[in-house]
XYZ file of C-alpha atoms in Angstrom:
610
model
C 118.441 -101.838 15.166
C 120.836 -99.502 13.311
C 121.809 -100.424 9.759
C 125.523 -100.673 10.651
C 124.870 -103.066 13.527
C 122.444 -105.080 11.412
C 125.031 -105.409 8.614
C 127.623 -106.669 11.134
C 125.186 -109.298 12.437
C 124.352 -110.430 8.899
C 128.031 -110.610 7.942
C 128.808 -112.625 11.084
C 125.989 -115.091 10.345
C 127.152 -115.525 6.754
C 130.802 -115.900 7.839
C 129.885 -118.686 10.269
C 127.970 -120.550 7.552
C 130.821 -120.221 5.060
C 131.980 -117.109 3.161
C 133.957 -116.513 -0.040
C 137.391 -115.098 -0.660
C 137.210 -111.394 -1.519
C 139.946 -111.909 -4.134
C 137.889 -114.442 -6.136
C 136.842 -113.333 -9.669
C 133.580 -111.425 -9.989
C 130.452 -112.791 -11.655
C 131.039 -110.693 -14.775
C 134.547 -112.082 -15.337
C 133.415 -115.666 -14.720
C 130.454 -115.275 -17.084
C 132.720 -113.782 -19.747
C 135.147 -116.711 -19.426
C 132.282 -119.155 -19.833
C 130.845 -117.359 -22.878
C 134.179 -116.937 -24.662
C 136.069 -120.086 -23.662
C 133.350 -122.461 -22.417
C 135.526 -122.719 -19.298
C 134.216 -125.432 -16.993
C 135.966 -124.036 -13.900
C 134.336 -120.630 -14.364
C 130.848 -122.118 -14.573
C 131.568 -124.396 -11.596
C 132.501 -121.361 -9.465
C 129.211 -119.659 -10.467
C 127.230 -122.784 -9.528
C 128.975 -123.142 -6.164
C 128.761 -119.398 -5.463
C 125.020 -119.002 -6.135
C 123.994 -122.644 -5.649
C 122.886 -122.334 -1.995
C 120.671 -119.331 -2.802
C 119.114 -121.026 -5.854
C 118.581 -124.300 -3.975
C 117.017 -122.373 -1.076
C 114.483 -120.690 -3.398
C 113.615 -124.033 -5.043
C 113.208 -125.790 -1.681
C 110.976 -123.040 -0.288
C 108.679 -122.996 -3.319
C 108.564 -126.756 -3.895
C 109.043 -128.264 -0.417
C 110.434 -131.440 -1.995
C 114.178 -132.171 -2.205
C 113.982 -134.212 -5.427
C 111.846 -131.624 -7.244
C 114.135 -128.869 -5.885
C 117.196 -130.625 -7.344
C 115.478 -130.746 -10.757
C 114.565 -127.051 -10.560
C 118.119 -126.218 -9.379
C 119.630 -128.003 -12.368
C 117.130 -126.420 -14.790
C 117.954 -122.916 -13.459
C 121.641 -123.244 -14.233
C 120.915 -124.829 -17.623
C 118.868 -121.701 -18.417
C 121.888 -119.628 -17.321
C 124.094 -121.589 -19.741
C 121.582 -121.044 -22.560
C 120.789 -117.353 -21.893
C 124.083 -116.095 -20.408
C 124.743 -113.830 -23.385
C 121.432 -111.979 -22.836
C 122.268 -110.884 -19.260
C 122.878 -107.126 -19.370
C 124.161 -106.580 -15.809
C 126.728 -109.369 -15.601
C 127.948 -108.257 -12.190
C 124.507 -109.078 -10.757
C 124.106 -112.687 -11.845
C 122.689 -113.588 -8.418
C 119.663 -111.313 -8.856
C 119.034 -112.669 -12.356
C 119.334 -116.256 -11.087
C 116.913 -115.501 -8.263
C 114.190 -114.509 -10.739
C 114.845 -117.524 -12.987
C 114.942 -119.920 -10.002
C 111.638 -118.563 -8.680
C 109.875 -118.884 -12.052
C 111.370 -122.327 -12.648
C 110.294 -123.532 -9.204
C 106.746 -122.213 -9.825
C 106.575 -124.150 -13.083
C 107.949 -127.279 -11.397
C 105.422 -126.884 -8.577
C 102.563 -126.645 -11.075
C 103.803 -129.803 -12.799
C 104.127 -131.599 -9.447
C 100.595 -130.596 -8.433
C 99.212 -131.903 -11.710
C 101.125 -135.140 -11.258
C 99.922 -135.602 -7.725
C 96.354 -134.879 -8.754
C 96.550 -137.604 -11.367
C 98.078 -140.103 -8.965
C 95.825 -138.978 -6.077
C 98.616 -139.158 -3.541
C 99.174 -136.857 -0.596
C 102.386 -136.491 1.375
C 102.249 -136.571 5.149
C 104.238 -133.706 6.613
C 105.398 -133.750 10.212
C 104.882 -130.482 12.075
C 106.404 -129.704 15.450
C 104.413 -126.460 15.861
C 101.180 -126.437 13.759
C 100.465 -122.704 14.179
C 104.042 -121.571 13.498
C 104.324 -124.002 10.597
C 101.084 -122.736 9.076
C 102.161 -119.094 9.384
C 105.568 -119.800 7.896
C 104.063 -121.884 5.089
C 101.763 -118.970 4.230
C 104.478 -116.303 4.450
C 107.227 -118.185 2.612
C 105.756 -118.088 -0.943
C 104.588 -114.481 -0.428
C 108.097 -113.382 0.537
C 109.605 -115.019 -2.564
C 106.874 -113.597 -4.792
C 107.392 -110.045 -3.509
C 111.175 -110.390 -3.777
C 110.808 -111.417 -7.412
C 108.514 -108.416 -8.111
C 111.011 -105.851 -6.792
C 112.817 -103.704 -9.401
C 116.298 -104.906 -10.301
C 118.088 -102.049 -8.474
C 116.407 -103.072 -5.187
C 116.359 -106.832 -5.675
C 120.075 -107.109 -6.571
C 121.459 -105.805 -3.215
C 118.873 -107.849 -1.260
C 119.914 -111.072 -3.005
C 123.622 -110.346 -2.540
C 123.520 -109.190 1.091
C 120.762 -111.374 2.578
C 120.431 -114.476 0.411
C 124.116 -114.851 -0.543
C 125.687 -113.366 2.581
C 127.811 -110.550 1.178
C 128.686 -107.439 3.156
C 127.689 -104.001 1.888
C 131.270 -103.389 0.741
C 131.414 -106.680 -1.163
C 128.059 -105.999 -2.815
C 129.179 -102.476 -3.757
C 132.338 -103.801 -5.419
C 130.402 -106.415 -7.385
C 127.643 -104.038 -8.532
C 129.977 -101.116 -9.216
C 128.096 -98.857 -6.767
C 129.264 -96.879 -3.791
C 128.768 -98.313 -0.341
C 126.333 -95.511 0.455
C 124.241 -96.369 -2.616
C 124.069 -100.013 -1.515
C 123.043 -99.057 2.026
C 120.390 -96.603 0.779
C 118.875 -99.043 -1.700
C 118.918 -101.836 0.877
C 116.938 -99.647 3.270
C 114.529 -98.660 0.477
C 114.170 -102.317 -0.614
C 113.403 -103.467 2.950
C 110.825 -100.709 3.294
C 109.148 -101.618 -0.012
C 109.137 -105.306 0.919
C 107.756 -104.623 4.399
C 104.930 -102.451 3.021
C 103.998 -104.992 0.323
C 103.891 -107.780 2.894
C 101.758 -105.461 5.043
C 99.245 -105.148 2.200
C 99.024 -108.966 2.227
C 98.296 -109.077 5.954
C 101.786 -109.574 7.434
C 102.917 -106.577 9.481
C 106.610 -107.006 10.295
C 109.035 -104.551 11.981
C 112.202 -103.725 10.049
C 114.493 -105.769 12.311
C 112.152 -108.792 12.158
C 112.070 -108.564 8.364
C 115.884 -108.447 8.204
C 116.182 -111.511 10.470
C 113.521 -113.288 8.391
C 115.452 -112.532 5.189
C 118.637 -113.988 6.718
C 116.737 -117.122 7.724
C 115.040 -117.135 4.315
C 118.382 -117.165 2.551
C 119.978 -119.874 4.725
C 120.252 -123.069 2.710
C 122.641 -125.983 2.661
C 125.167 -126.027 -0.150
C 124.090 -128.306 -2.999
C 125.705 -131.738 -3.083
C 128.942 -132.013 -5.056
C 127.362 -134.667 -7.276
C 124.499 -132.282 -8.097
C 126.949 -129.430 -8.819
C 129.129 -131.572 -11.110
C 126.113 -133.047 -12.924
C 124.734 -129.520 -13.422
C 128.061 -128.181 -14.746
C 128.435 -131.111 -17.142
C 124.869 -130.733 -18.410
C 125.355 -126.968 -18.780
C 128.571 -127.350 -20.804
C 126.893 -129.847 -23.134
C 123.495 -128.184 -23.040
C 124.764 -124.623 -23.646
C 124.740 -125.510 -27.357
C 121.016 -126.250 -27.302
C 118.256 -128.595 -26.151
C 119.359 -131.375 -28.554
C 122.630 -131.830 -26.603
C 121.176 -131.346 -23.137
C 118.390 -133.907 -23.791
C 121.013 -136.610 -23.796
C 122.414 -135.753 -20.335
C 119.490 -134.523 -18.186
C 116.196 -136.092 -17.190
C 112.950 -135.428 -19.020
C 111.432 -133.231 -16.266
C 114.564 -131.036 -16.119
C 114.626 -130.617 -19.922
C 110.929 -129.701 -19.863
C 111.530 -127.099 -17.136
C 114.376 -125.519 -19.131
C 112.293 -125.227 -22.288
C 109.318 -123.986 -20.260
C 111.410 -121.085 -18.901
C 113.454 -120.285 -22.033
C 110.500 -120.228 -24.458
C 108.568 -117.450 -22.608
C 111.779 -115.364 -22.620
C 112.038 -115.731 -26.403
C 108.319 -115.134 -26.932
C 108.453 -111.954 -24.819
C 111.336 -110.616 -26.853
C 109.588 -111.440 -30.143
C 106.386 -109.788 -28.944
C 108.272 -106.577 -28.162
C 109.881 -106.452 -31.625
C 106.578 -107.245 -33.345
C 104.731 -104.572 -31.333
C 107.243 -101.886 -32.354
C 107.022 -102.837 -36.035
C 103.226 -103.017 -35.907
C 102.999 -99.584 -34.267
C 105.153 -98.063 -37.009
C 103.084 -99.729 -39.742
C 99.766 -98.650 -38.219
C 101.017 -95.060 -37.847
C 101.809 -94.757 -41.589
C 98.667 -96.585 -42.708
C 96.386 -94.556 -40.423
C 97.695 -91.250 -41.798
C 97.012 -92.374 -45.364
C 93.497 -93.549 -44.559
C 92.603 -90.271 -42.851
C 93.794 -88.234 -45.828
C 92.049 -90.540 -48.271
C 88.782 -90.254 -46.334
C 88.760 -86.457 -46.575
C 88.542 -86.459 -50.398
C 85.027 -87.968 -50.835
C 83.649 -85.711 -48.100
C 84.967 -82.588 -49.838
C 83.590 -83.778 -53.180
C 80.157 -84.461 -51.733
C 80.087 -81.051 -50.069
C 80.885 -79.236 -53.290
C 78.517 -81.418 -55.283
C 75.735 -80.606 -52.826
C 76.460 -76.912 -53.121
C 76.367 -77.132 -56.913
C 73.131 -79.083 -56.844
C 71.469 -76.549 -54.543
C 72.576 -73.779 -56.834
C 71.344 -75.728 -59.838
C 67.957 -76.263 -58.240
C 67.308 -72.605 -57.960
C 64.924 -72.068 -60.798
C 64.604 -68.554 -62.106
C 61.464 -66.829 -61.067
C 59.001 -65.789 -63.644
C 59.348 -62.121 -64.017
C 57.578 -59.940 -66.304
C 60.732 -58.066 -66.900
C 62.694 -60.083 -69.522
C 65.838 -58.043 -69.004
C 65.971 -58.776 -65.329
C 65.271 -62.449 -66.058
C 68.132 -62.615 -68.567
C 70.495 -60.825 -66.180
C 69.613 -63.254 -63.374
C 70.120 -66.214 -65.706
C 73.561 -64.976 -66.756
C 74.589 -64.506 -63.132
C 73.427 -67.967 -62.219
C 75.259 -69.437 -65.204
C 78.485 -67.743 -64.158
C 78.124 -68.981 -60.579
C 77.401 -72.518 -61.807
C 80.513 -72.460 -64.015
C 82.625 -71.228 -61.084
C 81.155 -73.982 -58.895
C 82.052 -76.590 -61.538
C 85.623 -75.283 -61.676
C 85.878 -75.366 -57.876
C 84.445 -78.884 -57.799
C 86.966 -80.010 -60.431
C 89.815 -78.485 -58.414
C 88.623 -80.222 -55.209
C 88.321 -83.540 -57.052
C 91.875 -83.196 -58.388
C 93.095 -82.421 -54.895
C 91.244 -85.433 -53.517
C 92.710 -87.646 -56.236
C 96.205 -86.403 -55.433
C 95.662 -87.028 -51.743
C 94.319 -90.512 -52.498
C 97.375 -91.360 -54.575
C 99.645 -90.076 -51.812
C 97.765 -92.177 -49.249
C 98.092 -95.262 -51.430
C 101.797 -94.535 -51.877
C 102.163 -94.168 -48.097
C 100.345 -97.470 -47.587
C 102.588 -99.111 -50.185
C 105.702 -97.746 -48.471
C 104.446 -98.947 -45.092
C 103.675 -102.389 -46.525
C 107.104 -102.519 -48.190
C 108.742 -101.485 -44.911
C 106.777 -104.168 -43.072
C 107.818 -106.803 -45.623
C 111.450 -105.652 -45.405
C 111.339 -105.836 -41.626
C 109.844 -109.337 -41.763
C 112.464 -110.416 -44.300
C 115.269 -108.986 -42.180
C 113.846 -110.704 -39.133
C 113.592 -113.980 -41.047
C 117.187 -113.669 -42.222
C 118.396 -112.759 -38.760
C 116.533 -115.713 -37.262
C 117.949 -118.042 -39.948
C 121.456 -116.689 -39.355
C 121.068 -117.132 -35.597
C 119.782 -120.678 -36.051
C 122.653 -121.495 -38.411
C 125.172 -120.020 -35.975
C 123.576 -121.990 -33.159
C 123.656 -125.151 -35.246
C 127.316 -124.646 -36.095
C 128.123 -123.945 -32.452
C 126.248 -127.089 -31.448
C 128.178 -129.086 -34.044
C 131.451 -127.706 -32.719
C 130.480 -128.514 -29.157
C 129.390 -132.014 -30.143
C 132.636 -132.551 -32.066
C 134.713 -131.301 -29.136
C 132.727 -133.453 -26.725
C 133.214 -136.487 -28.995
C 136.942 -135.831 -29.215
C 137.113 -135.462 -25.456
C 135.211 -138.730 -24.943
C 137.437 -140.530 -27.435
C 140.579 -139.136 -25.811
C 139.287 -140.195 -22.409
C 138.480 -143.677 -23.719
C 141.937 -143.982 -25.263
C 143.557 -142.806 -22.049
C 141.500 -145.278 -20.031
C 142.354 -148.087 -22.444
C 146.031 -147.175 -22.267
C 145.937 -146.979 -18.491
C 144.074 -150.288 -18.313
C 146.599 -151.977 -20.590
C 149.485 -150.528 -18.592
C 147.931 -151.890 -15.406
C 147.336 -155.292 -17.002
C 150.898 -155.398 -18.316
C 152.213 -154.508 -14.863
C 150.118 -157.323 -13.382
C 151.514 -159.803 -15.919
C 155.095 -158.720 -15.163
C 154.455 -159.156 -11.434
C 152.909 -162.606 -12.054
C 155.989 -163.744 -13.997
C 158.276 -162.513 -11.234
C 156.249 -164.410 -8.613
C 156.392 -167.606 -10.709
C 160.153 -167.222 -11.214
C 160.624 -166.720 -7.461
C 158.487 -169.792 -6.768
C 160.749 -171.828 -9.103
C 163.807 -170.656 -7.126
C 162.109 -171.535 -3.817
C 161.167 -174.947 -5.209
C 164.788 -175.526 -6.262
C 166.033 -174.440 -2.823
C 163.849 -177.098 -1.182
C 164.212 -179.953 -3.685
C 167.677 -179.277 -5.065
C 166.436 -178.966 -8.649
C 163.919 -177.079 -10.794
C 160.407 -178.507 -11.080
C 160.053 -181.164 -13.802
C 157.777 -180.448 -16.803
C 154.980 -182.458 -15.196
C 153.926 -184.889 -12.482
C 154.304 -188.352 -14.030
C 152.419 -191.563 -13.248
C 153.944 -195.002 -12.749
C 153.525 -195.674 -16.440
C 155.499 -192.526 -17.317
C 152.420 -190.620 -18.497
C 152.260 -186.893 -17.668
C 149.397 -186.262 -15.213
C 149.656 -182.662 -13.921
C 151.530 -179.504 -14.999
C 154.607 -178.041 -13.294
C 152.287 -175.179 -12.316
C 150.593 -177.486 -9.768
C 153.993 -178.277 -8.207
C 154.595 -174.534 -7.608
C 151.355 -174.044 -5.601
C 152.983 -174.496 -2.128
C 155.489 -171.752 -3.056
C 152.722 -169.375 -4.184
C 150.915 -169.425 -0.788
C 148.448 -172.014 -2.175
C 149.333 -174.939 0.148
C 145.655 -175.750 0.863
C 144.833 -175.938 -2.850
C 147.879 -178.142 -3.496
C 146.706 -180.634 -0.858
C 143.369 -181.018 -2.684
C 145.000 -182.525 -5.802
C 145.349 -186.277 -6.293
C 148.849 -186.737 -7.657
C 148.074 -190.149 -9.112
C 145.105 -188.867 -11.140
C 145.365 -186.986 -14.472
C 144.443 -183.299 -14.653
C 141.067 -184.070 -16.260
C 140.207 -186.904 -13.901
C 136.886 -186.819 -11.991
C 138.446 -185.255 -8.888
C 141.185 -183.015 -10.301
C 138.968 -181.568 -13.054
C 136.773 -179.897 -10.411
C 139.826 -177.926 -9.215
C 140.239 -176.131 -12.567
C 137.878 -173.343 -11.428
C 140.207 -172.589 -8.490
C 143.028 -171.272 -10.699
C 145.080 -168.698 -8.707
C 145.211 -165.166 -10.135
C 148.995 -165.471 -10.533
C 148.460 -167.714 -13.600
C 146.124 -165.194 -15.303
C 148.143 -163.034 -17.721
C 145.056 -161.198 -18.978
C 141.345 -161.595 -18.303
C 139.799 -164.038 -20.796
C 136.051 -164.621 -20.254
C 136.010 -167.298 -22.976
C 138.661 -169.386 -21.153
C 138.529 -168.334 -17.479
C 140.613 -171.324 -16.261
C 143.363 -171.161 -18.905
C 146.836 -169.599 -18.723
C 149.284 -168.145 -21.275
C 152.332 -168.787 -19.020
C 154.035 -171.762 -20.712
C 157.558 -173.157 -20.593
C 159.748 -174.584 -23.362
C 160.211 -178.350 -22.860
C 162.623 -180.729 -24.520
C 166.314 -181.390 -24.891
C 168.664 -178.697 -23.526
C 165.778 -176.597 -22.089
C 165.149 -175.768 -18.432
C 162.260 -178.253 -18.373
C 163.990 -181.411 -19.598
C 163.364 -184.894 -18.310
C 161.051 -186.227 -15.594
C 163.368 -185.417 -12.675
C 164.091 -181.718 -13.177
C 167.465 -180.133 -13.844
C 169.721 -178.263 -11.390
C 171.021 -174.699 -11.675
C 174.488 -176.192 -12.155
C 173.260 -177.594 -15.479
C 172.464 -174.067 -16.733
C 175.868 -173.705 -18.402
C 174.975 -170.563 -20.405
C 174.075 -168.716 -17.182
C 170.751 -168.000 -15.495
C 170.688 -164.404 -16.801
C 170.874 -165.638 -20.416
C 168.301 -168.466 -20.349
C 164.495 -168.074 -20.589
C 162.372 -169.794 -17.916
C 158.858 -169.380 -19.391
C 157.014 -166.956 -21.709
C 153.595 -165.538 -22.618
C 152.548 -167.989 -25.305
C 150.190 -167.376 -28.188
C 147.912 -170.182 -26.998
C 146.151 -170.609 -23.652
C 145.912 -174.024 -21.974
C 144.137 -175.318 -18.864
C 146.442 -174.364 -16.026
C 146.684 -177.883 -14.572
C 147.177 -179.555 -17.952
C 150.758 -180.741 -18.679
C 150.817 -178.938 -22.034
C 153.643 -176.491 -22.819
C 155.865 -175.508 -25.790
C 157.886 -178.415 -27.194
C 161.278 -177.248 -28.459
C 163.201 -179.078 -31.171
C 166.291 -177.591 -32.862
C 165.789 -176.851 -36.542
C 162.014 -176.710 -36.331
C 159.866 -173.598 -36.388
C 159.203 -171.879 -33.084
C 155.616 -171.948 -31.742
C 153.400 -168.846 -31.806
C 154.332 -166.463 -29.010
C 152.682 -163.334 -27.586
C 149.506 -161.767 -28.897
C 148.375 -160.263 -25.605
C 150.140 -156.907 -26.092
C 150.999 -154.813 -29.082
C 154.612 -155.094 -30.215
C 155.728 -158.209 -28.336
C 155.430 -160.361 -25.207
C 156.924 -160.810 -21.728
C 159.299 -163.610 -20.735
C 160.728 -164.642 -17.338
C 164.492 -165.222 -17.224
C 166.015 -167.956 -15.091
C 167.609 -165.377 -12.777
C 164.132 -164.104 -11.798
C 164.044 -161.007 -14.004
C 161.367 -160.281 -16.626
C 162.039 -159.058 -20.170
C 159.796 -157.690 -22.939
C 160.631 -159.469 -26.215
C 159.704 -157.618 -29.398
C 157.593 -159.400 -32.015
C 160.273 -159.270 -34.755
C 162.979 -160.914 -32.633
C 165.994 -162.689 -34.142
C 165.049 -166.404 -34.216
C 168.631 -167.655 -33.792
C 169.268 -165.435 -30.792
C 165.940 -166.534 -29.293
C 166.832 -170.243 -29.734
C 170.093 -169.609 -27.885
C 168.069 -167.994 -25.068
C 165.757 -171.044 -24.861
C 168.601 -173.589 -24.517
C 170.730 -173.721 -21.394
C 173.954 -175.297 -22.605
C 174.674 -174.464 -26.247
C 177.753 -172.540 -25.191
C 176.533 -169.216 -26.607
C 176.287 -166.359 -24.156
C 173.894 -163.815 -25.663
C 172.779 -160.308 -24.787
C 169.022 -160.451 -24.111
C 168.855 -156.694 -24.708
C 169.099 -157.474 -28.427
C 165.694 -159.198 -28.204
C 164.036 -156.227 -26.474
C 162.717 -153.045 -28.128
């Protein structure tokens, strides 16, 4: 199949399974945003963009969805930790492929050890045993050979086959020409096909291309997994101490297991370079130093051999003397030469020692610089972690405050709605009976038995509950006391676990109030006007909702404690059915005028509100 036709087929398959907008930011821009701004959206796009490919690698290597999710999350946590070390930022997919493969291998090793300890085997259903066996054998080999490919060949394979990009899209992302992408794709497929052939799998080019497409097909990771990964990455980018609080133990272990070898490899490379430099200087000094003794011994041997030459006995004394003088001169010259060689050897020895000292000093300086650099990096990392933790804490606190504010707003809205329903029920009661409900249900002896709140039940859609009460029995009688637990939600101003059957909605009772006398007053008796007279309020105390216990009002005496549920004041229902918020520092005289119905003072309730 021609390369152009094959690319069209691949692009069609990827388009059907879900493609990306060509105008979306590239990997390099997204990675830069994450590194500089810790931008959550940028990292989320990277996770969603490369997530299917990473999850596919993890699933193929591990064969277990739960273990694959852990490896998936660990891969992107490694990306968050090591993003700054990625040189080719426009080829994040290729880098992630290698990390995902190594992470999945480590997770598989851990899973095998765990299963060996537990002695459990998983039963796997197979529809075609021979095909399943062949695919099971080929799948890890294909991933292993993909991971071994050089970066310039692996990057276009990952983009075009595993992530579904066209040649043009891959060229734009990698900064290559389209022809370069096509050529390297062909070369990569050829290399991969030959390496698989060495392992016993002979595949035609078209079959290999189709296999790669199938190999890369993977379902998109679940949104919950993506969001959990992004959250862990944002918190864990500062270091393992932060991530340990948000990811599981196996995921944290996988991250450290992948990151540590990266750091160790880098440290080994630096150490090897420094050691090579040190050994080069030291070796030169040792060689020079070793030459000195050998030269000395050679000259000493020559002198000794000359010294051992004894003069022959000769009858001729003149010749003997002449020979002795010659030998003496040669011996003196040999001594001078030996002295010169020894001085040269000493000079060379000193130079060798100086070279060794310089090499040792250079090694110590390099180690000190490395120690300082490592300390500076650790300090910078610690400070960054502190900043991230502080920002995370501020974000959590802001979220908690917002939730508390929203919760209070909702609770206040519920209380306002409850008061309106109670006021409407009072009006409905008055429409039926011709007067407002009395303060209580009274017995034949004039004793208060049940609260006015019980009388409102039929007008609050609680007719069945109303019928269950015995009107001739007090609220805490054997029968009526059992009905306390059935308090309707309309009487609950705010949740109170300590008093679940109590209410803060109380009315003022007594002379000139709306709840005066055992028969109930009429609206005609509200001389000051229904819009200027308070019906009931949120009291500072909570009472059993059926108990005839309210707020006794007597002119000249101190008002009872009001409010306490909300900051700054309390809510009160007005006789006309409206609800007002009364501030805590209200004018007592104005409030007394609002409690009474016929003192002849028409007040503006707005003066009691904030």
